[in-house]
Structure formats: C-alpha cells, structure tokens
GROMACS .gro file of C-alpha atoms in nm:
model
  223
    1UNK     CA    1  -1.975  -6.629  -4.572
    2UNK     CA    2  -2.015  -6.720  -4.937
    3UNK     CA    3  -1.796  -6.983  -5.094
    4UNK     CA    4  -1.626  -6.742  -5.337
    5UNK     CA    5  -1.560  -6.503  -5.048
    6UNK     CA    6  -1.402  -6.777  -4.839
    7UNK     CA    7  -1.195  -6.906  -5.130
    8UNK     CA    8  -1.061  -6.562  -5.221
    9UNK     CA    9  -0.988  -6.469  -4.859
   10UNK     CA   10  -0.804  -6.794  -4.792
   11UNK     CA   11  -0.596  -6.759  -5.107
   12UNK     CA   12  -0.500  -6.397  -5.037
   13UNK     CA   13  -0.415  -6.469  -4.674
   14UNK     CA   14  -0.193  -6.765  -4.764
   15UNK     CA   15  -0.013  -6.565  -5.035
   16UNK     CA   16   0.034  -6.273  -4.794
   17UNK     CA   17   0.174  -6.505  -4.528
   18UNK     CA   18   0.423  -6.660  -4.771
   19UNK     CA   19   0.544  -6.316  -4.882
   20UNK     CA   20   0.553  -6.195  -4.522
   21UNK     CA   21   0.769  -6.483  -4.401
   22UNK     CA   22   0.991  -6.537  -4.704
   23UNK     CA   23   1.049  -6.177  -4.820
   24UNK     CA   24   0.946  -5.901  -4.579
   25UNK     CA   25   1.077  -6.070  -4.265
   26UNK     CA   26   1.419  -6.112  -4.430
   27UNK     CA   27   1.468  -5.744  -4.515
   28UNK     CA   28   1.605  -5.672  -4.165
   29UNK     CA   29   1.463  -5.321  -4.159
   30UNK     CA   30   1.513  -5.114  -3.843
   31UNK     CA   31   1.224  -5.138  -3.600
   32UNK     CA   32   0.911  -5.321  -3.708
   33UNK     CA   33   0.846  -5.540  -4.013
   34UNK     CA   34   0.601  -5.434  -4.286
   35UNK     CA   35   0.282  -5.622  -4.204
   36UNK     CA   36   0.131  -5.753  -4.527
   37UNK     CA   37  -0.109  -5.976  -4.331
   38UNK     CA   38  -0.253  -5.673  -4.157
   39UNK     CA   39  -0.302  -5.488  -4.487
   40UNK     CA   40  -0.474  -5.791  -4.640
   41UNK     CA   41  -0.716  -5.816  -4.349
   42UNK     CA   42  -0.787  -5.442  -4.367
   43UNK     CA   43  -0.859  -5.454  -4.741
   44UNK     CA   44  -1.098  -5.748  -4.713
   45UNK     CA   45  -1.269  -5.609  -4.402
   46UNK     CA   46  -1.342  -5.278  -4.577
   47UNK     CA   47  -1.530  -5.472  -4.845
   48UNK     CA   48  -1.691  -5.758  -4.649
   49UNK     CA   49  -1.781  -5.565  -4.333
   50UNK     CA   50  -1.713  -5.617  -3.964
   51UNK     CA   51  -1.833  -5.977  -3.937
   52UNK     CA   52  -1.632  -6.095  -4.235
   53UNK     CA   53  -1.337  -5.886  -4.120
   54UNK     CA   54  -1.341  -6.047  -3.777
   55UNK     CA   55  -1.350  -6.401  -3.922
   56UNK     CA   56  -1.078  -6.328  -4.176
   57UNK     CA   57  -0.862  -6.156  -3.916
   58UNK     CA   58  -0.891  -6.445  -3.674
   59UNK     CA   59  -0.806  -6.702  -3.940
   60UNK     CA   60  -0.515  -6.500  -4.075
   61UNK     CA   61  -0.376  -6.434  -3.728
   62UNK     CA   62  -0.406  -6.798  -3.624
   63UNK     CA   63  -0.228  -6.905  -3.941
   64UNK     CA   64   0.051  -6.657  -3.867
   65UNK     CA   65   0.071  -6.784  -3.507
   66UNK     CA   66   0.123  -7.142  -3.624
   67UNK     CA   67   0.353  -7.073  -3.919
   68UNK     CA   68   0.728  -7.092  -3.852
   69UNK     CA   69   0.933  -6.912  -3.734
   70UNK     CA   70   0.666  -6.788  -3.490
   71UNK     CA   71   0.812  -6.741  -3.142
   72UNK     CA   72   0.504  -6.632  -2.948
   73UNK     CA   73   0.200  -6.800  -2.796
   74UNK     CA   74  -0.056  -6.935  -3.041
   75UNK     CA   75  -0.366  -6.719  -3.058
   76UNK     CA   76  -0.193  -6.394  -2.972
   77UNK     CA   77  -0.184  -6.250  -3.323
   78UNK     CA   78  -0.521  -6.411  -3.400
   79UNK     CA   79  -0.678  -6.201  -3.126
   80UNK     CA   80  -0.509  -5.886  -3.256
   81UNK     CA   81  -0.616  -5.929  -3.618
   82UNK     CA   82  -0.967  -6.037  -3.517
   83UNK     CA   83  -1.018  -5.709  -3.330
   84UNK     CA   84  -0.854  -5.505  -3.607
   85UNK     CA   85  -1.063  -5.675  -3.877
   86UNK     CA   86  -1.383  -5.612  -3.684
   87UNK     CA   87  -1.305  -5.244  -3.628
   88UNK     CA   88  -1.195  -5.193  -3.990
   89UNK     CA   89  -1.519  -5.347  -4.111
   90UNK     CA   90  -1.717  -5.088  -3.916
   91UNK     CA   91  -1.573  -4.810  -4.134
   92UNK     CA   92  -1.643  -4.994  -4.460
   93UNK     CA   93  -1.699  -4.746  -4.746
   94UNK     CA   94  -2.036  -4.740  -4.920
   95UNK     CA   95  -2.055  -5.036  -5.163
   96UNK     CA   96  -1.693  -5.109  -5.071
   97UNK     CA   97  -1.570  -4.838  -5.309
   98UNK     CA   98  -1.301  -4.585  -5.221
   99UNK     CA   99  -1.398  -4.223  -5.276
  100UNK     CA  100  -1.058  -4.091  -5.169
  101UNK     CA  101  -0.730  -4.226  -5.037
  102UNK     CA  102  -0.744  -4.025  -4.715
  103UNK     CA  103  -0.985  -4.253  -4.530
  104UNK     CA  104  -0.813  -4.586  -4.604
  105UNK     CA  105  -0.469  -4.441  -4.530
  106UNK     CA  106  -0.595  -4.315  -4.195
  107UNK     CA  107  -0.736  -4.663  -4.127
  108UNK     CA  108  -0.399  -4.817  -4.213
  109UNK     CA  109  -0.209  -4.587  -3.976
  110UNK     CA  110  -0.461  -4.644  -3.695
  111UNK     CA  111  -0.455  -5.019  -3.752
  112UNK     CA  112  -0.074  -5.032  -3.755
  113UNK     CA  113  -0.049  -4.840  -3.428
  114UNK     CA  114  -0.345  -5.022  -3.270
  115UNK     CA  115  -0.222  -5.368  -3.366
  116UNK     CA  116   0.126  -5.293  -3.230
  117UNK     CA  117  -0.013  -5.166  -2.901
  118UNK     CA  118  -0.258  -5.455  -2.869
  119UNK     CA  119   0.012  -5.710  -2.954
  120UNK     CA  120   0.248  -5.558  -2.696
  121UNK     CA  121  -0.033  -5.543  -2.439
  122UNK     CA  122  -0.128  -5.908  -2.485
  123UNK     CA  123   0.242  -5.997  -2.470
  124UNK     CA  124   0.280  -5.812  -2.141
  125UNK     CA  125  -0.009  -6.015  -1.998
  126UNK     CA  126   0.162  -6.343  -2.087
  127UNK     CA  127   0.508  -6.228  -1.975
  128UNK     CA  128   0.662  -6.132  -2.311
  129UNK     CA  129   0.868  -5.815  -2.261
  130UNK     CA  130   1.039  -5.804  -2.602
  131UNK     CA  131   0.870  -5.474  -2.689
  132UNK     CA  132   1.038  -5.305  -2.393
  133UNK     CA  133   1.386  -5.401  -2.510
  134UNK     CA  134   1.326  -5.290  -2.868
  135UNK     CA  135   1.146  -4.970  -2.772
  136UNK     CA  136   0.770  -4.932  -2.807
  137UNK     CA  137   0.795  -4.583  -2.955
  138UNK     CA  138   1.029  -4.701  -3.229
  139UNK     CA  139   0.800  -4.995  -3.307
  140UNK     CA  140   0.494  -4.772  -3.335
  141UNK     CA  141   0.664  -4.523  -3.567
  142UNK     CA  142   0.825  -4.779  -3.797
  143UNK     CA  143   0.513  -4.998  -3.810
  144UNK     CA  144   0.295  -4.704  -3.916
  145UNK     CA  145   0.558  -4.582  -4.164
  146UNK     CA  146   0.620  -4.917  -4.333
  147UNK     CA  147   0.253  -5.009  -4.356
  148UNK     CA  148   0.166  -4.665  -4.489
  149UNK     CA  149   0.429  -4.694  -4.762
  150UNK     CA  150   0.317  -5.045  -4.857
  151UNK     CA  151  -0.059  -4.980  -4.840
  152UNK     CA  152  -0.105  -4.799  -5.178
  153UNK     CA  153   0.037  -5.104  -5.357
  154UNK     CA  154  -0.178  -5.355  -5.168
  155UNK     CA  155  -0.507  -5.221  -5.028
  156UNK     CA  156  -0.673  -5.073  -5.343
  157UNK     CA  157  -0.593  -5.378  -5.555
  158UNK     CA  158  -0.718  -5.627  -5.296
  159UNK     CA  159  -1.037  -5.426  -5.241
  160UNK     CA  160  -1.105  -5.417  -5.616
  161UNK     CA  161  -1.046  -5.792  -5.639
  162UNK     CA  162  -1.280  -5.857  -5.346
  163UNK     CA  163  -1.553  -5.635  -5.496
  164UNK     CA  164  -1.520  -5.812  -5.830
  165UNK     CA  165  -1.566  -6.156  -5.675
  166UNK     CA  166  -1.848  -6.027  -5.452
  167UNK     CA  167  -2.047  -5.872  -5.739
  168UNK     CA  168  -1.999  -6.141  -6.002
  169UNK     CA  169  -2.312  -6.130  -6.222
  170UNK     CA  170  -2.222  -6.452  -6.402
  171UNK     CA  171  -2.199  -6.646  -6.076
  172UNK     CA  172  -2.526  -6.500  -5.948
  173UNK     CA  173  -2.716  -6.567  -6.272
  174UNK     CA  174  -2.584  -6.923  -6.296
  175UNK     CA  175  -2.677  -6.987  -5.933
  176UNK     CA  176  -3.030  -6.851  -5.978
  177UNK     CA  177  -3.075  -7.044  -6.303
  178UNK     CA  178  -2.954  -7.361  -6.138
  179UNK     CA  179  -3.194  -7.317  -5.845
  180UNK     CA  180  -3.480  -7.251  -6.087
  181UNK     CA  181  -3.397  -7.566  -6.283
  182UNK     CA  182  -3.383  -7.771  -5.964
  183UNK     CA  183  -3.717  -7.638  -5.838
  184UNK     CA  184  -3.892  -7.687  -6.172
  185UNK     CA  185  -3.743  -8.035  -6.206
  186UNK     CA  186  -3.864  -8.123  -5.858
  187UNK     CA  187  -4.215  -8.006  -5.940
  188UNK     CA  188  -4.235  -8.178  -6.275
  189UNK     CA  189  -4.036  -8.498  -6.235
  190UNK     CA  190  -3.968  -8.549  -5.866
  191UNK     CA  191  -4.333  -8.524  -5.762
  192UNK     CA  192  -4.488  -8.626  -6.091
  193UNK     CA  193  -4.710  -8.315  -6.091
  194UNK     CA  194  -4.746  -8.030  -6.336
  195UNK     CA  195  -4.921  -7.734  -6.191
  196UNK     CA  196  -5.079  -7.606  -6.511
  197UNK     CA  197  -5.174  -7.951  -6.636
  198UNK     CA  198  -5.310  -8.045  -6.296
  199UNK     CA  199  -5.543  -7.744  -6.287
  200UNK     CA  200  -5.668  -7.811  -6.639
  201UNK     CA  201  -5.727  -8.178  -6.561
  202UNK     CA  202  -5.923  -8.095  -6.248
  203UNK     CA  203  -6.144  -7.857  -6.443
  204UNK     CA  204  -6.216  -8.119  -6.713
  205UNK     CA  205  -6.296  -8.383  -6.452
  206UNK     CA  206  -6.530  -8.145  -6.270
  207UNK     CA  207  -6.712  -8.063  -6.596
  208UNK     CA  208  -6.751  -8.433  -6.683
  209UNK     CA  209  -6.884  -8.505  -6.336
  210UNK     CA  210  -7.146  -8.229  -6.369
  211UNK     CA  211  -7.258  -8.361  -6.710
  212UNK     CA  212  -7.288  -8.717  -6.579
  213UNK     CA  213  -7.484  -8.600  -6.275
  214UNK     CA  214  -7.723  -8.400  -6.493
  215UNK     CA  215  -7.777  -8.706  -6.717
  216UNK     CA  216  -7.861  -8.925  -6.419
  217UNK     CA  217  -8.110  -8.668  -6.287
  218UNK     CA  218  -8.288  -8.646  -6.625
  219UNK     CA  219  -8.307  -9.026  -6.647
  220UNK     CA  220  -8.469  -9.046  -6.304
  221UNK     CA  221  -8.731  -8.782  -6.395
  222UNK     CA  222  -8.828  -8.969  -6.714
  223UNK     CA  223  -8.890  -9.289  -6.516
   0.00000   0.00000   0.00000
C-alpha cells in the first residue's frame, strides 16, 4: 500500500473508532449500535480494492478489539472486518466512482447483516452466547437499519476523500520529478560520467588515434 493510502486509512479508522466509542455507543439505541467502523472499511475497500480492504478491515477490527470497553476476545472483530473488507473490495466500482446509490446501499445492508452473523458465529465458537439473549433477529434488523441510515452521510464522502488522495497529480509529479533528479544526479555526479559527453569524447579519441596511426604508417613508407 502507498504511504498516502496508509496515512489516510489510519487517520479515518482512528477517528471512526473515537466517534464509535465516545458518541454512538452512548446513544443506548434499541438493538444494535450504528457501526461507523464498518462503514469506514466499506468506503475505503470500494476504492482501494479487495487487498486493501482486507488489510484495512483487519487493522480496524484489531484496533476495535483492543480499545476499551471491548468485552470480547481480541481478534474476533478483526476477522469479521477483514472478511467484510475483502468482499466489499471485490465489488469496487469502476475507478472507485459511484454511478448510483443503489449498489453501495445494497453493499451496506449486506455487510451489516453479514458482519452481525459472522460476529455471532465466531462468538458461538468461543462460547459467547450474548446474541442469543438479545435476539439475533432484532440485532440483524437494527444493524441493517442503523447502518443504512448512517451510510449516506459517511460512505460517499469517505470514498471521495480516498479517490482524491489516490489520484493526487501533484504528489505523482513531484515523486516522478524527484526520482528523475536522483537518477540524473547519480549518473552525472555519483559515477562521474556524462553519457553524452562520454560518447563525444570516445569519438574524438578514436579519430585522433586513427590520425596518429596513419601518420606512423606514412613515416614508415618514406623510410
């Protein structure tokens, strides 16, 4: 992943986690909690693709697993968001641009339901039965509803921000210019050679050698 991609992803994930823990988790809504971390991973995955989505999802989930007041096993949410980020990256729009809101909203609903089911399934494997007491059906409905209501305010803006940092012409031109300066400096100063001057010097030396050889041959014939 590029440096600007990593920097933007880390910043957005940290901001989303802070808002998730300090604001959304304190609303005490019935059922599930609006998952801003999930929406952030979805937005970045639909711009960066499945590989970037998987990496971002794993990092975001692991950060959420370790941040207080997490009450589940570390790595559980990391696995969920890694899978969701990978799958969301597979349906990345062409050039990361949204042609309509139908596709991304369908991805949000599918991701909300899929992440809830996967989280509950992993929890059942490790002995966490909290989803049974709350009601899995209620969790699925409220998770999809809350994320769907929050998505229009989050996903398009984050995707536009990711595209802008990904297609930054100033950064690309400065990087290419810097690499060109480094390569030319290496050729001219680091090695002490100049390609054009070297070719010209070789040609002059070859011409002088031919003239000297012809002079020696004529001198021998005169003797």
